[in-house]
């Protein structure tokens, strides 16, 4: 074949690729290589066909041949970079694209690819620079505007990001990508109502699983759990292996107490965790019947997405002056975290350390927010700032011990800790388990929630407090008990209660409760109606009916202010715990008011918190070993009022209460534990368990 036929041959191969006939393109290119003189473009087109067919190794060999023939071909370098991206070698791809841009600084494709790659690697500023350069060359490229909007959002430059997204939508008003980006920008800023329409428009233009997943997250945060569950089901129909949606659907169905089909979905999620598949949210996984080993495996897999190069030159733990202790949390508001921590922070003022807050959510103008602001020695408002910017604020504040109060709970920012802004980093309070990440040195716990038999399932070094790890606010005043009738309770009869979140109620726990009600005539079960209109009350009453229990014996309490919520416990006789995720703050609240808590601990941290509280306050007999003992004791206490009265009297006794609710002593122990961590670091010793 004559070399004059080369242009027609190249056109023919390119046409086959455009038509999607990649096998045909590969055959045509292979034939041309046998009959035509060696030419880089034939090898490059062959590689493109091979990439499209998933033959990455063959494509890499073809591109190396093309590069040997034409070492200055920018297109070949870009294609080589694409192969390295497919192989997961982001750093290698970056080097190839940078070489391409040295040869052709105004190559729009190379600029855009490098911008996306830098974004993937967490270099958001570098990513934005690439897209800005690209747009100066090609300002009519809508996709580049959307890419620049994403980079700006990652830098928390919200106004610029929205402007860029709108610019792209002006050019491409029917772009599903553009509407998705706009919805994402609003979601990231907490503008949930505004995020709904862009996400829905994106879904109408092009139904995609990740768009459906994000729309569901917004719906769930707005409290529309039912709609969220239905959208998550749509996401899984579009992509059955979207494990982010699978995990979130299981959690949404638990919130709704929609138990039909739940065992099969849960089994799929457990299998994904066992296989090390990304996407399962570590916090929601704590609600599953899983072993501590599985929970650790899930946390390690979940943590991988946050890994970053640590900040350089970590500062040493200060030798002069008070220890500087930073607390990072989204819960420094009228929130369970704030309620648990506020008195602890106030009491730490008596210790030789400085407490520094980094509040990652805007203030809610509550009295508790004001109290927390006054309690800390320093209070930094860092809401809507990027994790990188917050990490720099922490570094600038010269924090010695940095405490992650959120872990993997909602609105947490684990990437801050992955950047290592402080020499000692600690997992504490909100997340009941190991975070499975090497950038956490310690987990603060107690010997009840992490007994020796389970120590192996926690990656952090354990800093054991000599008392229950959970603090509380003992300055709270409990209002007088309301009338039972005003709460919807019958005038007589034994009142069992559980004010845990709905997602903690499993079919197994509910079945135990129904056995108890069936054995105690006239008794009722008092539950929290977290989201009126979600159908939870109706579903649980239907489940009671199927269990042979009058559904009207389930009484539902609406959410209310904290003081009135506490007052309710005075009308309850016995708190029935859930498994595998216990009552935590709710158990502490019940005991604080004087309502006994019956619990059956499991093997995980989340299943042992109520037991820790009971053991600390001296109610060991309310910590039982199995489900049968749980049912039997709940029935016995209803039939033996004098025995129950004695338990309640012990909870009112100041000496008994002091065992759990002595916050000066707790603060002393807490500060001493932090000092021990710091002393090890000052001595040049690695973190170790602190019993």
PDB file of C-alpha atoms in Angstrom, residues 325 327 336-353 355 403-405 426-431 443-447 449 463-474 585 588 605 609 612-613 616-617 657-677:
ATOM      1  CA  UNK A 325      -6.750  21.893  73.217  1.00  0.00           C
ATOM      2  CA  UNK A 327     -12.399  20.964  69.680  1.00  0.00           C
ATOM      3  CA  UNK A 336     -27.006  16.733  71.500  1.00  0.00           C
ATOM      4  CA  UNK A 337     -23.248  17.362  71.270  1.00  0.00           C
ATOM      5  CA  UNK A 338     -23.536  20.852  72.716  1.00  0.00           C
ATOM      6  CA  UNK A 339     -25.802  19.633  75.499  1.00  0.00           C
ATOM      7  CA  UNK A 340     -23.343  16.917  76.494  1.00  0.00           C
ATOM      8  CA  UNK A 341     -20.229  19.092  76.348  1.00  0.00           C
ATOM      9  CA  UNK A 342     -21.124  22.538  77.627  1.00  0.00           C
ATOM     10  CA  UNK A 343     -20.541  21.964  81.339  1.00  0.00           C
ATOM     11  CA  UNK A 344     -17.359  19.986  80.649  1.00  0.00           C
ATOM     12  CA  UNK A 345     -15.894  22.962  78.795  1.00  0.00           C
ATOM     13  CA  UNK A 346     -16.946  25.287  81.601  1.00  0.00           C
ATOM     14  CA  UNK A 347     -15.308  23.024  84.188  1.00  0.00           C
ATOM     15  CA  UNK A 348     -12.089  22.779  82.175  1.00  0.00           C
ATOM     16  CA  UNK A 349     -11.480  26.441  82.926  1.00  0.00           C
ATOM     17  CA  UNK A 350     -10.156  25.262  86.280  1.00  0.00           C
ATOM     18  CA  UNK A 351      -7.548  23.074  84.549  1.00  0.00           C
ATOM     19  CA  UNK A 352      -4.164  24.258  83.298  1.00  0.00           C
ATOM     20  CA  UNK A 353      -5.142  24.208  79.658  1.00  0.00           C
ATOM     21  CA  UNK A 355      -9.868  25.275  75.273  1.00  0.00           C
ATOM     22  CA  UNK A 403     -10.259  16.682  69.270  1.00  0.00           C
ATOM     23  CA  UNK A 404     -12.672  15.535  66.572  1.00  0.00           C
ATOM     24  CA  UNK A 405     -16.033  15.668  68.327  1.00  0.00           C
ATOM     25  CA  UNK A 426      -8.197  12.532  69.134  1.00  0.00           C
ATOM     26  CA  UNK A 427     -11.526  10.837  68.349  1.00  0.00           C
ATOM     27  CA  UNK A 428     -14.079  11.678  71.046  1.00  0.00           C
ATOM     28  CA  UNK A 429     -17.763  11.530  71.921  1.00  0.00           C
ATOM     29  CA  UNK A 430     -20.136  11.693  68.925  1.00  0.00           C
ATOM     30  CA  UNK A 431     -18.948   8.712  66.883  1.00  0.00           C
ATOM     31  CA  UNK A 443      -9.886   7.401  71.048  1.00  0.00           C
ATOM     32  CA  UNK A 444     -11.273   8.487  74.423  1.00  0.00           C
ATOM     33  CA  UNK A 445     -13.431   5.728  75.884  1.00  0.00           C
ATOM     34  CA  UNK A 446     -14.038   3.742  79.068  1.00  0.00           C
ATOM     35  CA  UNK A 447     -13.627   0.103  80.024  1.00  0.00           C
ATOM     36  CA  UNK A 449     -17.695   0.519  76.050  1.00  0.00           C
ATOM     37  CA  UNK A 463      -7.282   6.642  76.252  1.00  0.00           C
ATOM     38  CA  UNK A 464      -9.480   5.138  78.957  1.00  0.00           C
ATOM     39  CA  UNK A 465     -11.271   7.406  81.386  1.00  0.00           C
ATOM     40  CA  UNK A 466     -11.733   5.947  84.875  1.00  0.00           C
ATOM     41  CA  UNK A 467     -15.496   6.678  84.609  1.00  0.00           C
ATOM     42  CA  UNK A 468     -18.154   6.614  81.878  1.00  0.00           C
ATOM     43  CA  UNK A 469     -16.726   8.416  78.840  1.00  0.00           C
ATOM     44  CA  UNK A 470     -19.906  10.455  78.294  1.00  0.00           C
ATOM     45  CA  UNK A 471     -20.193  13.875  79.971  1.00  0.00           C
ATOM     46  CA  UNK A 472     -23.448  15.730  80.500  1.00  0.00           C
ATOM     47  CA  UNK A 473     -24.816  19.050  81.697  1.00  0.00           C
ATOM     48  CA  UNK A 474     -25.731  18.748  85.366  1.00  0.00           C
ATOM     49  CA  UNK A 585     -27.713  10.821  75.175  1.00  0.00           C
ATOM     50  CA  UNK A 588     -28.146   9.786  80.132  1.00  0.00           C
ATOM     51  CA  UNK A 605     -19.132   0.440  71.256  1.00  0.00           C
ATOM     52  CA  UNK A 609     -23.082   2.981  76.017  1.00  0.00           C
ATOM     53  CA  UNK A 612     -21.565   2.092  80.703  1.00  0.00           C
ATOM     54  CA  UNK A 613     -23.955   4.699  82.128  1.00  0.00           C
ATOM     55  CA  UNK A 616     -21.145   4.015  86.467  1.00  0.00           C
ATOM     56  CA  UNK A 617     -24.242   5.018  88.424  1.00  0.00           C
ATOM     57  CA  UNK A 657     -26.109  10.459  91.264  1.00  0.00           C
ATOM     58  CA  UNK A 658     -22.628  11.759  91.985  1.00  0.00           C
ATOM     59  CA  UNK A 659     -21.132   8.562  90.587  1.00  0.00           C
ATOM     60  CA  UNK A 660     -22.298   9.558  87.101  1.00  0.00           C
ATOM     61  CA  UNK A 661     -23.095  13.248  87.324  1.00  0.00           C
ATOM     62  CA  UNK A 662     -19.963  14.632  89.013  1.00  0.00           C
ATOM     63  CA  UNK A 663     -18.736  16.959  86.287  1.00  0.00           C
ATOM     64  CA  UNK A 664     -15.894  18.573  88.274  1.00  0.00           C
ATOM     65  CA  UNK A 665     -14.411  15.097  88.751  1.00  0.00           C
ATOM     66  CA  UNK A 666     -15.045  14.206  85.109  1.00  0.00           C
ATOM     67  CA  UNK A 667     -13.317  17.405  83.946  1.00  0.00           C
ATOM     68  CA  UNK A 668     -10.349  16.652  86.219  1.00  0.00           C
ATOM     69  CA  UNK A 669      -9.983  13.134  84.781  1.00  0.00           C
ATOM     70  CA  UNK A 670     -10.439  14.405  81.221  1.00  0.00           C
ATOM     71  CA  UNK A 671      -7.777  17.094  81.597  1.00  0.00           C
ATOM     72  CA  UNK A 672      -5.386  14.608  83.217  1.00  0.00           C
ATOM     73  CA  UNK A 673      -5.822  12.246  80.262  1.00  0.00           C
ATOM     74  CA  UNK A 674      -4.984  15.014  77.790  1.00  0.00           C
ATOM     75  CA  UNK A 675      -1.926  15.942  79.862  1.00  0.00           C
ATOM     76  CA  UNK A 676      -0.701  12.341  79.696  1.00  0.00           C
ATOM     77  CA  UNK A 677      -1.024  12.373  75.889  1.00  0.00           C
TER      78      UNK A 677
END
